[in-house]
């Protein structure tokens, strides 16, 4: 019955969406057991590796002349690629910041009796590729028949070390099956690479130095313009049937490239193994003159540790991560695999160890969106790290924005705002706006609200109100100043209005009075007033120093804020009892997604932009995003009316959309809709729902999968400082379990069809509200 329910739902989804379902379902692994050459770029994204410091797409070690997107990335290293449009206009960003495709360090060129081993030209059998999420490594095995008829068996395993985040390692094994012959290995480092999304087809790196000797090779390169330097090094050892081989080597040194060629004779059945130890170090962390030496130290450290010990250390490091971030789902392997895949990729992308870094929408899995910071961090990722990591991780994400406040003020000034108003960028690497689509850059200003909301979210969750005194209030005032200037008073309406905006639904541009944007703007003004009162009372000297620093004229400025709060216009439809997404939304032809021919989906790939903009269809939660943020301000009937109106018009073509719908559907008791949306958010990339996984994974939206479980099915909320759970469990799940950190407490929550159990794994008692009942929980278990 349960399996039938899942199969029916998956079949329904696949009819309406361009899903691909070629991966084997497994609780801890992502498994591809047939070589799907047509899906290779998708698999390169899905099987990506990273350690928070650098990462890579799952490109093959051996040559592959087929469709591929080569990708290796180093955190924080970027290039300001001059935009192709609009740079001559006032206020328009001159460049788009891009995390660069860096040195390819996985490559091993192999020739068999002079024939290039190109997997694209081979007949491949017994293929299996496995991403082991529990232990943090990628492995692959197959047999390949070359054009000559020679057959080889290959086994490869590699990982980016979490335990030592400057290092990585590869173990590559090749065995002749039906021949004796000579196998030539050329492990290499190639930094002569290009970004596929380069605006002018230029290369962004220049070579500084190359070194190569018997077993090691190093390349030092520098980015144009930004002058970041990255050193990549390798040490390569070859074994034959377990014995070290010391054949003569040929060194290859070219601009931005080093290679070590080794020829090894092999008989049928001989296993040849190459161990490749790698390091990436950058000028983000070391002085430039020291980079080659530091890279040499890291490579030597990895080689001395050895592959097996490094792999063991990797497993231990991941065990610590999983200890508090894991979510267990019993009875639904597809759902279990989905949530673990999302959590795995999040921690591969961002570990919180470096406050200078943030979370790019594609992480280390692709070039799209530039790898830069978006509002996704505050709206979706922040709650995940807030509840699963040490408190300093979430605080680092907040301070990242605070340190860019001056740039946000500069951004606003470029658009004509004054007096310390701040507009945080839609896309950034250094605080400067670099998005180059006008309807986003100038109009999708709701991002300011998400950044203020994260301050509120942090304080509500941690109780650390002193953050307002040290950092928060200054940021909030700058944002409030922006909203105060961005609205204007309509003589016709006798209310404040906000024109020319784009809400979260990017299938609408340049609209007037987007309900969500206006709602979060007014909330920001209210919250800033509350913060002013708190800091003035709690830290009067800091308050006085701040007002002097930013020239804050409290009486004049706050009076205008209060006037806006009391007189803001919000579009509504009284007859339907809903908040209108924006003025005149009901003038559009009202069509539901279910009535669209599936051949039209995804709209963004099938329709012209003109047709999309004229339609009523919604890319992602817009009004519902506001209701999700400010749920406590609305009664259940209001939430239900808006959900029932907007969800059927939403195509969920933003990866950020389904998770919000899970949370609200669960709140309304819509278990089947919540589960449908959960599968969509958790398996968005695994099943390629939106036909775009080949460009890279949707890293920031992966945090939404966690939100779907914890805030959706777990019903976790904080109200008046008390942690609450109002649980729901999908009928085909036997149970689910998650762990959270909350104000020094470590809690394990387990939900089944019969009850909800909460384990307090801390020494201190805590008061909770579980399914409406107040529980004082000591170190024992509460069962409700």
PDB file of N, CA and C in Angstrom, residues 466-511:
ATOM      1  N   UNK A 466      22.086  40.776  22.507  1.00  0.00           N
ATOM      2  CA  UNK A 466      23.214  41.701  22.515  1.00  0.00           C
ATOM      3  C   UNK A 466      23.835  41.857  21.127  1.00  0.00           C
ATOM      4  N   UNK A 467      23.504  40.948  20.227  1.00  0.00           N
ATOM      5  CA  UNK A 467      23.965  41.113  18.852  1.00  0.00           C
ATOM      6  C   UNK A 467      23.470  42.437  18.274  1.00  0.00           C
ATOM      7  N   UNK A 468      22.299  42.870  18.710  1.00  0.00           N
ATOM      8  CA  UNK A 468      21.783  44.161  18.260  1.00  0.00           C
ATOM      9  C   UNK A 468      22.711  45.288  18.679  1.00  0.00           C
ATOM     10  N   UNK A 469      23.239  45.203  19.879  1.00  0.00           N
ATOM     11  CA  UNK A 469      24.109  46.263  20.390  1.00  0.00           C
ATOM     12  C   UNK A 469      25.430  46.328  19.637  1.00  0.00           C
ATOM     13  N   UNK A 470      25.948  45.176  19.261  1.00  0.00           N
ATOM     14  CA  UNK A 470      27.272  45.124  18.661  1.00  0.00           C
ATOM     15  C   UNK A 470      27.251  45.327  17.143  1.00  0.00           C
ATOM     16  N   UNK A 471      26.260  44.766  16.486  1.00  0.00           N
ATOM     17  CA  UNK A 471      26.230  44.802  15.021  1.00  0.00           C
ATOM     18  C   UNK A 471      24.839  45.083  14.437  1.00  0.00           C
ATOM     19  N   UNK A 472      23.836  44.449  15.001  1.00  0.00           N
ATOM     20  CA  UNK A 472      22.540  44.376  14.355  1.00  0.00           C
ATOM     21  C   UNK A 472      21.847  45.707  14.129  1.00  0.00           C
ATOM     22  N   UNK A 473      21.853  46.573  15.140  1.00  0.00           N
ATOM     23  CA  UNK A 473      21.102  47.815  15.013  1.00  0.00           C
ATOM     24  C   UNK A 473      21.642  48.693  13.892  1.00  0.00           C
ATOM     25  N   UNK A 474      22.931  48.783  13.769  1.00  0.00           N
ATOM     26  CA  UNK A 474      23.508  49.615  12.707  1.00  0.00           C
ATOM     27  C   UNK A 474      23.031  49.149  11.338  1.00  0.00           C
ATOM     28  N   UNK A 475      23.031  47.842  11.135  1.00  0.00           N
ATOM     29  CA  UNK A 475      22.573  47.289   9.865  1.00  0.00           C
ATOM     30  C   UNK A 475      21.084  47.549   9.658  1.00  0.00           C
ATOM     31  N   UNK A 476      20.288  47.357  10.708  1.00  0.00           N
ATOM     32  CA  UNK A 476      18.842  47.545  10.594  1.00  0.00           C
ATOM     33  C   UNK A 476      18.487  48.995  10.266  1.00  0.00           C
ATOM     34  N   UNK A 477      19.159  49.948  10.879  1.00  0.00           N
ATOM     35  CA  UNK A 477      18.878  51.359  10.599  1.00  0.00           C
ATOM     36  C   UNK A 477      19.172  51.671   9.130  1.00  0.00           C
ATOM     37  N   UNK A 478      20.290  51.160   8.623  1.00  0.00           N
ATOM     38  CA  UNK A 478      20.647  51.417   7.228  1.00  0.00           C
ATOM     39  C   UNK A 478      19.596  50.837   6.279  1.00  0.00           C
ATOM     40  N   UNK A 479      19.070  49.660   6.600  1.00  0.00           N
ATOM     41  CA  UNK A 479      18.023  49.055   5.774  1.00  0.00           C
ATOM     42  C   UNK A 479      16.720  49.840   5.904  1.00  0.00           C
ATOM     43  N   UNK A 480      16.378  50.245   7.125  1.00  0.00           N
ATOM     44  CA  UNK A 480      15.154  51.027   7.338  1.00  0.00           C
ATOM     45  C   UNK A 480      15.216  52.347   6.570  1.00  0.00           C
ATOM     46  N   UNK A 481      16.381  52.971   6.553  1.00  0.00           N
ATOM     47  CA  UNK A 481      16.551  54.212   5.791  1.00  0.00           C
ATOM     48  C   UNK A 481      16.275  53.983   4.306  1.00  0.00           C
ATOM     49  N   UNK A 482      16.685  52.834   3.809  1.00  0.00           N
ATOM     50  CA  UNK A 482      16.414  52.521   2.399  1.00  0.00           C
ATOM     51  C   UNK A 482      14.913  52.427   2.153  1.00  0.00           C
ATOM     52  N   UNK A 483      14.210  51.657   2.982  1.00  0.00           N
ATOM     53  CA  UNK A 483      12.765  51.496   2.775  1.00  0.00           C
ATOM     54  C   UNK A 483      12.048  52.845   2.893  1.00  0.00           C
ATOM     55  N   UNK A 484      12.494  53.653   3.823  1.00  0.00           N
ATOM     56  CA  UNK A 484      11.857  54.951   4.025  1.00  0.00           C
ATOM     57  C   UNK A 484      11.946  55.816   2.772  1.00  0.00           C
ATOM     58  N   UNK A 485      13.064  55.709   2.068  1.00  0.00           N
ATOM     59  CA  UNK A 485      13.239  56.492   0.847  1.00  0.00           C
ATOM     60  C   UNK A 485      12.649  55.808  -0.380  1.00  0.00           C
ATOM     61  N   UNK A 486      12.522  54.491  -0.336  1.00  0.00           N
ATOM     62  CA  UNK A 486      12.060  53.753  -1.529  1.00  0.00           C
ATOM     63  C   UNK A 486      10.559  53.877  -1.731  1.00  0.00           C
ATOM     64  N   UNK A 487       9.781  54.049  -0.664  1.00  0.00           N
ATOM     65  CA  UNK A 487       8.335  54.236  -0.814  1.00  0.00           C
ATOM     66  C   UNK A 487       8.051  55.710  -1.111  1.00  0.00           C
ATOM     67  N   UNK A 488       6.869  55.990  -1.619  1.00  0.00           N
ATOM     68  CA  UNK A 488       6.448  57.384  -1.776  1.00  0.00           C
ATOM     69  C   UNK A 488       4.959  57.484  -1.447  1.00  0.00           C
ATOM     70  N   UNK A 489       4.525  58.676  -1.149  1.00  0.00           N
ATOM     71  CA  UNK A 489       3.130  58.888  -0.750  1.00  0.00           C
ATOM     72  C   UNK A 489       2.288  59.174  -1.987  1.00  0.00           C
ATOM     73  N   UNK A 490       1.236  58.390  -2.138  1.00  0.00           N
ATOM     74  CA  UNK A 490       0.307  58.558  -3.254  1.00  0.00           C
ATOM     75  C   UNK A 490      -0.822  59.495  -2.840  1.00  0.00           C
ATOM     76  N   UNK A 491      -0.900  60.638  -3.498  1.00  0.00           N
ATOM     77  CA  UNK A 491      -2.006  61.558  -3.216  1.00  0.00           C
ATOM     78  C   UNK A 491      -3.340  60.925  -3.581  1.00  0.00           C
ATOM     79  N   UNK A 492      -3.327  60.121  -4.634  1.00  0.00           N
ATOM     80  CA  UNK A 492      -4.562  59.468  -5.066  1.00  0.00           C
ATOM     81  C   UNK A 492      -5.073  58.484  -4.016  1.00  0.00           C
ATOM     82  N   UNK A 493      -4.172  57.650  -3.489  1.00  0.00           N
ATOM     83  CA  UNK A 493      -4.573  56.640  -2.516  1.00  0.00           C
ATOM     84  C   UNK A 493      -4.546  57.177  -1.089  1.00  0.00           C
ATOM     85  N   UNK A 494      -3.838  58.278  -0.894  1.00  0.00           N
ATOM     86  CA  UNK A 494      -3.610  58.806   0.453  1.00  0.00           C
ATOM     87  C   UNK A 494      -2.933  57.755   1.335  1.00  0.00           C
ATOM     88  N   UNK A 495      -2.030  57.011   0.705  1.00  0.00           N
ATOM     89  CA  UNK A 495      -1.250  55.989   1.393  1.00  0.00           C
ATOM     90  C   UNK A 495       0.144  55.929   0.771  1.00  0.00           C
ATOM     91  N   UNK A 496       1.069  55.306   1.483  1.00  0.00           N
ATOM     92  CA  UNK A 496       2.389  55.066   0.927  1.00  0.00           C
ATOM     93  C   UNK A 496       2.332  53.856  -0.004  1.00  0.00           C
ATOM     94  N   UNK A 497       3.046  53.955  -1.097  1.00  0.00           N
ATOM     95  CA  UNK A 497       3.069  52.869  -2.086  1.00  0.00           C
ATOM     96  C   UNK A 497       4.527  52.601  -2.466  1.00  0.00           C
ATOM     97  N   UNK A 498       4.745  51.485  -3.145  1.00  0.00           N
ATOM     98  CA  UNK A 498       6.092  51.141  -3.618  1.00  0.00           C
ATOM     99  C   UNK A 498       5.980  50.650  -5.056  1.00  0.00           C
ATOM    100  N   UNK A 499       6.520  51.408  -5.987  1.00  0.00           N
ATOM    101  CA  UNK A 499       6.405  51.104  -7.404  1.00  0.00           C
ATOM    102  C   UNK A 499       7.705  50.543  -7.975  1.00  0.00           C
ATOM    103  N   UNK A 500       7.566  49.859  -9.118  1.00  0.00           N
ATOM    104  CA  UNK A 500       8.725  49.402  -9.874  1.00  0.00           C
ATOM    105  C   UNK A 500       9.572  48.385  -9.155  1.00  0.00           C
ATOM    106  N   UNK A 501       8.936  47.302  -8.693  1.00  0.00           N
ATOM    107  CA  UNK A 501       9.682  46.271  -7.972  1.00  0.00           C
ATOM    108  C   UNK A 501       9.467  44.905  -8.614  1.00  0.00           C
ATOM    109  N   UNK A 502      10.318  43.983  -8.252  1.00  0.00           N
ATOM    110  CA  UNK A 502      10.173  42.570  -8.609  1.00  0.00           C
ATOM    111  C   UNK A 502      10.162  41.785  -7.312  1.00  0.00           C
ATOM    112  N   UNK A 503       9.139  40.983  -7.105  1.00  0.00           N
ATOM    113  CA  UNK A 503       9.066  40.154  -5.909  1.00  0.00           C
ATOM    114  C   UNK A 503       9.849  38.870  -6.087  1.00  0.00           C
ATOM    115  N   UNK A 504       9.734  37.943  -5.150  1.00  0.00           N
ATOM    116  CA  UNK A 504      10.405  36.651  -5.317  1.00  0.00           C
ATOM    117  C   UNK A 504       9.989  35.931  -6.602  1.00  0.00           C
ATOM    118  N   UNK A 505       8.733  36.155  -7.039  1.00  0.00           N
ATOM    119  CA  UNK A 505       8.274  35.592  -8.305  1.00  0.00           C
ATOM    120  C   UNK A 505       8.875  36.387  -9.454  1.00  0.00           C
ATOM    121  N   UNK A 506       9.969  35.887  -9.995  1.00  0.00           N
ATOM    122  CA  UNK A 506      10.675  36.604 -11.053  1.00  0.00           C
ATOM    123  C   UNK A 506      10.003  36.468 -12.407  1.00  0.00           C
ATOM    124  N   UNK A 507       8.837  35.835 -12.456  1.00  0.00           N
ATOM    125  CA  UNK A 507       8.033  35.832 -13.678  1.00  0.00           C
ATOM    126  C   UNK A 507       7.119  37.055 -13.735  1.00  0.00           C
ATOM    127  N   UNK A 508       7.384  38.013 -12.870  1.00  0.00           N
ATOM    128  CA  UNK A 508       6.767  39.344 -12.892  1.00  0.00           C
ATOM    129  C   UNK A 508       7.884  40.360 -12.685  1.00  0.00           C
ATOM    130  N   UNK A 509       7.942  41.372 -13.512  1.00  0.00           N
ATOM    131  CA  UNK A 509       8.967  42.413 -13.375  1.00  0.00           C
ATOM    132  C   UNK A 509       8.314  43.788 -13.386  1.00  0.00           C
ATOM    133  N   UNK A 510       8.943  44.725 -12.664  1.00  0.00           N
ATOM    134  CA  UNK A 510       8.541  46.128 -12.711  1.00  0.00           C
ATOM    135  C   UNK A 510       7.064  46.307 -12.349  1.00  0.00           C
ATOM    136  N   UNK A 511       6.650  45.662 -11.273  1.00  0.00           N
ATOM    137  CA  UNK A 511       5.255  45.764 -10.845  1.00  0.00           C
ATOM    138  C   UNK A 511       5.139  46.810  -9.736  1.00  0.00           C
TER     139      UNK A 511
END
